[in-house]
Amino acid sequence: MLLRNPIQFLVGLQLLLGMFKLVCQRRRSNCLEIDMQKLSRFPDQVAFVTVISAFMKLGRLDDACHLFAQMPNPNAVAWNVMISGHAKRGCEWEAVKLFQNMRNAGVRSTRSTLGSVLSAIAGMVNLEYWIAGSCKGYETRV
């Protein structure tokens, strides 16, 4: 349970808030991990994924991508956040590219990954169908 150890929870929360503040202050930080080490803070996978997810929800895809690039050995959860975030924000092509990069990196996909990728592909198909239909003078049905 999350609140079994309130001190550990508060320390983790302080780490996340500090990390988020650093990223917001230094929009294009060269290396967030170095900045965190200067403060004697060492982000783990959970901290990275939490901040990346927050950026995705705020629509700050560039910041999320920048932070993701700094993440050492992203796990399946990190890839899922990136793929689903891009798919939900209308960047279907980028979501599919991320999925290909995930597979090339040797990270196994999960059900969540496949759901996000299928959603992205469905969005691309609908867009292509609509464009093709509009160009040929056909009405599209919603």
XYZ file of N, CA and C in Angstrom, residues 18-124:
321
model
N 10.511 18.127 -7.078
C 11.778 18.765 -7.427
C 12.159 18.513 -8.871
N 11.936 17.303 -9.326
C 12.244 16.946 -10.708
C 11.357 17.717 -11.674
N 10.068 17.785 -11.384
C 9.126 18.509 -12.228
C 9.478 19.997 -12.270
N 9.845 20.557 -11.133
C 10.215 21.968 -11.063
C 11.460 22.245 -11.907
N 12.452 21.365 -11.821
C 13.669 21.538 -12.617
C 13.366 21.522 -14.107
N 12.526 20.591 -14.523
C 12.201 20.497 -15.942
C 11.434 21.728 -16.397
N 10.513 22.207 -15.580
C 9.744 23.388 -15.940
C 10.612 24.642 -15.997
N 11.555 24.768 -15.075
C 12.433 25.935 -15.058
C 13.414 25.905 -16.216
N 13.959 24.748 -16.492
C 14.959 24.601 -17.543
C 14.344 23.794 -18.658
N 13.540 24.443 -19.457
C 12.752 23.793 -20.496
C 13.589 22.890 -21.394
N 14.783 23.293 -21.694
C 15.660 22.502 -22.557
C 16.954 22.168 -21.831
N 16.819 21.571 -20.685
C 17.992 21.173 -19.916
C 18.828 20.184 -20.716
N 20.144 20.348 -20.671
C 21.019 19.425 -21.392
C 20.930 18.030 -20.808
N 20.877 17.947 -19.522
C 20.767 16.634 -18.906
C 20.129 16.765 -17.532
N 18.880 16.389 -17.445
C 18.147 16.495 -16.188
C 18.783 15.634 -15.111
N 19.323 14.504 -15.513
C 19.908 13.596 -14.531
C 21.088 14.252 -13.817
N 21.909 15.012 -14.533
C 23.034 15.725 -13.921
C 22.522 16.784 -12.952
N 21.471 17.500 -13.364
C 20.874 18.511 -12.481
C 20.366 17.876 -11.196
N 19.740 16.712 -11.318
C 19.213 16.037 -10.140
C 20.355 15.573 -9.228
N 21.445 15.096 -9.820
C 22.582 14.635 -9.021
C 23.217 15.781 -8.256
N 23.201 16.977 -8.825
C 23.736 18.145 -8.122
C 22.945 18.408 -6.838
N 21.675 18.063 -6.859
C 20.825 18.239 -5.686
C 20.797 16.982 -4.812
N 21.674 16.037 -5.108
C 21.728 14.750 -4.409
C 20.423 13.981 -4.528
N 19.795 14.102 -5.670
C 18.559 13.367 -5.955
C 18.831 12.466 -7.152
N 18.371 11.238 -7.072
C 18.605 10.295 -8.142
C 17.265 9.745 -8.616
N 16.795 10.225 -9.767
C 15.479 9.771 -10.245
C 15.512 8.305 -10.655
N 14.435 7.604 -10.333
C 14.309 6.220 -10.754
C 13.285 6.138 -11.886
N 12.989 4.924 -12.323
C 12.048 4.729 -13.426
C 10.671 5.324 -13.099
N 10.227 5.146 -11.873
C 8.902 5.645 -11.474
C 8.859 7.170 -11.557
N 9.898 7.831 -11.098
C 9.937 9.290 -11.145
C 9.925 9.786 -12.587
N 10.741 9.181 -13.431
C 10.763 9.571 -14.843
C 9.393 9.399 -15.477
N 8.783 8.229 -15.285
C 7.497 7.939 -15.915
C 6.409 8.873 -15.398
N 6.439 9.182 -14.118
C 5.429 10.078 -13.542
C 5.509 11.466 -14.159
N 6.693 11.990 -14.299
C 6.849 13.328 -14.875
C 6.536 13.305 -16.371
N 6.955 12.263 -17.079
C 6.633 12.147 -18.503
C 5.119 12.085 -18.689
N 4.447 11.320 -17.855
C 2.988 11.220 -17.921
C 2.323 12.573 -17.662
N 2.848 13.314 -16.700
C 2.300 14.653 -16.413
C 2.459 15.566 -17.623
N 3.617 15.520 -18.255
C 3.823 16.336 -19.457
C 2.864 15.942 -20.567
N 2.646 14.651 -20.740
C 1.711 14.189 -21.770
C 0.305 14.711 -21.496
N -0.124 14.640 -20.246
C -1.466 15.103 -19.896
C -1.616 16.610 -20.079
N -0.494 17.336 -19.944
C -0.519 18.784 -20.154
C -0.371 19.162 -21.629
N -0.143 18.166 -22.472
C 0.030 18.428 -23.894
C 1.425 18.901 -24.266
N 2.364 18.723 -23.370
C 3.747 19.161 -23.622
C 4.562 17.975 -24.126
N 4.264 17.556 -25.348
C 4.895 16.383 -25.926
C 6.389 16.569 -26.115
N 6.822 17.765 -26.488
C 8.256 18.015 -26.672
C 9.027 17.802 -25.375
N 8.479 18.308 -24.279
C 9.138 18.127 -22.986
C 9.159 16.663 -22.578
N 8.049 15.968 -22.837
C 7.993 14.541 -22.511
C 9.028 13.763 -23.328
N 9.146 14.082 -24.608
C 10.122 13.398 -25.462
C 11.543 13.705 -25.020
N 11.777 14.947 -24.642
C 13.113 15.343 -24.193
C 13.493 14.583 -22.919
N 12.565 14.474 -21.996
C 12.830 13.754 -20.754
C 12.970 12.253 -21.008
N 12.140 11.726 -21.898
C 12.202 10.303 -22.241
C 13.570 9.956 -22.832
N 14.116 10.855 -23.639
C 15.430 10.622 -24.249
C 16.533 10.543 -23.194
N 16.333 11.183 -22.044
C 17.327 11.168 -20.976
C 17.182 9.958 -20.060
N 16.105 9.232 -20.206
C 15.810 8.118 -19.318
C 16.703 6.925 -19.644
N 17.442 6.415 -18.656
C 18.281 5.246 -18.920
C 17.430 3.974 -18.985
N 17.536 3.242 -20.068
C 16.823 1.970 -20.259
C 15.334 2.057 -19.941
N 14.557 2.769 -20.756
C 13.119 2.873 -20.490
C 12.453 1.499 -20.473
N 11.560 1.310 -19.526
C 10.835 0.046 -19.417
C 9.541 0.113 -20.231
N 8.768 -0.967 -20.213
C 7.533 -1.037 -21.001
C 6.535 0.042 -20.584
N 6.495 0.357 -19.304
C 5.558 1.388 -18.824
C 5.905 2.753 -19.431
N 7.175 3.081 -19.468
C 7.601 4.356 -20.051
C 7.247 4.419 -21.535
N 7.516 3.336 -22.251
C 7.161 3.294 -23.672
C 5.651 3.426 -23.851
N 4.866 2.756 -22.998
C 3.406 2.828 -23.100
C 2.903 4.246 -22.894
N 3.479 4.945 -21.935
C 3.074 6.335 -21.682
C 3.351 7.188 -22.910
N 4.512 6.997 -23.515
C 4.862 7.774 -24.705
C 3.957 7.439 -25.891
N 3.728 6.151 -26.113
C 2.910 5.730 -27.252
C 1.467 6.186 -27.082
N 0.878 5.936 -25.920
C -0.523 6.316 -25.712
C -0.688 7.833 -25.696
N 0.280 8.544 -25.131
C 0.207 10.005 -25.108
C 0.215 10.600 -26.506
N 1.067 10.085 -27.362
C 1.109 10.585 -28.741
C -0.172 10.214 -29.495
N -0.662 9.001 -29.279
C -1.889 8.575 -29.960
C -3.078 9.437 -29.532
N -3.176 9.736 -28.246
C -4.296 10.538 -27.740
C -4.220 11.990 -28.193
N -3.017 12.484 -28.460
C -2.833 13.878 -28.871
C -2.865 14.064 -30.384
N -3.212 13.005 -31.108
C -3.343 13.124 -32.560
C -2.048 12.935 -33.326
N -1.023 12.447 -32.668
C 0.270 12.194 -33.330
C 0.402 10.692 -33.576
N -0.505 10.174 -34.402
C -0.567 8.735 -34.621
C 0.704 8.183 -35.264
N 1.241 8.892 -36.238
C 2.448 8.414 -36.922
C 3.599 8.289 -35.929
N 3.733 9.269 -35.069
C 4.806 9.238 -34.071
C 4.585 8.089 -33.082
N 3.334 7.810 -32.743
C 3.035 6.701 -31.837
C 3.482 5.371 -32.447
N 3.220 5.188 -33.733
C 3.625 3.953 -34.402
C 5.151 3.875 -34.499
N 5.791 5.004 -34.765
C 7.263 5.028 -34.811
C 7.849 4.670 -33.443
N 7.242 5.192 -32.386
C 7.697 4.854 -31.035
C 7.547 3.361 -30.768
N 6.446 2.789 -31.232
C 6.247 1.345 -31.068
C 7.346 0.570 -31.786
N 7.691 0.989 -33.006
C 8.771 0.324 -33.736
C 10.096 0.465 -32.991
N 10.348 1.646 -32.446
C 11.579 1.864 -31.675
C 11.597 0.991 -30.417
N 10.431 0.834 -29.809
C 10.327 -0.018 -28.620
C 10.694 -1.454 -28.966
N 10.158 -1.945 -30.058
C 10.447 -3.312 -30.486
C 11.929 -3.459 -30.841
N 12.489 -2.444 -31.518
C 13.912 -2.491 -31.882
C 14.816 -2.457 -30.649
N 14.339 -1.822 -29.578
C 15.108 -1.750 -28.332
C 15.023 -3.050 -27.539
N 14.171 -3.971 -27.989
C 14.066 -5.259 -27.315
C 13.119 -5.270 -26.129
N 12.289 -4.252 -25.998
C 11.323 -4.188 -24.898
C 10.043 -4.890 -25.357
N 9.552 -5.799 -24.534
C 8.337 -6.545 -24.880
C 7.107 -5.668 -24.728
N 6.218 -5.768 -25.697
C 4.980 -5.001 -25.631
C 3.994 -5.683 -24.696
N 3.064 -4.883 -24.190
C 2.019 -5.382 -23.302
C 0.666 -5.203 -23.983
N -0.380 -5.615 -23.319
C -1.726 -5.397 -23.866
C -2.012 -3.914 -24.021
N -1.556 -3.144 -23.059
C -1.750 -1.699 -23.124
C -1.042 -1.102 -24.333
N 0.158 -1.586 -24.601
C 0.910 -1.111 -25.764
C 0.126 -1.382 -27.038
N -0.314 -2.612 -27.175
C -1.033 -2.986 -28.394
C -2.337 -2.213 -28.538
N -3.030 -1.963 -27.432
C -4.253 -1.163 -27.484
C -3.981 0.249 -27.970
N -2.902 0.848 -27.478
C -2.549 2.207 -27.894
C -2.135 2.252 -29.357
N -1.374 1.255 -29.788
C -0.935 1.210 -31.187
C -2.128 0.989 -32.111
N -3.029 0.090 -31.742
C -4.222 -0.127 -32.565
C -5.082 1.126 -32.636
N -5.175 1.853 -31.538
C -5.908 3.120 -31.534
C -5.263 4.126 -32.487
N -3.940 4.185 -32.452
C -3.220 5.100 -33.343
C -3.430 4.713 -34.804
N -3.357 3.418 -35.097
C -3.551 2.954 -36.471
C -4.975 3.235 -36.929
N -5.947 3.024 -36.055
C -7.338 3.315 -36.395
C -7.506 4.799 -36.699
N -6.835 5.651 -35.930
C -6.891 7.087 -36.194
C -6.283 7.438 -37.539
N -5.193 6.772 -37.897
C -4.558 7.022 -39.194
C -5.447 6.548 -40.329
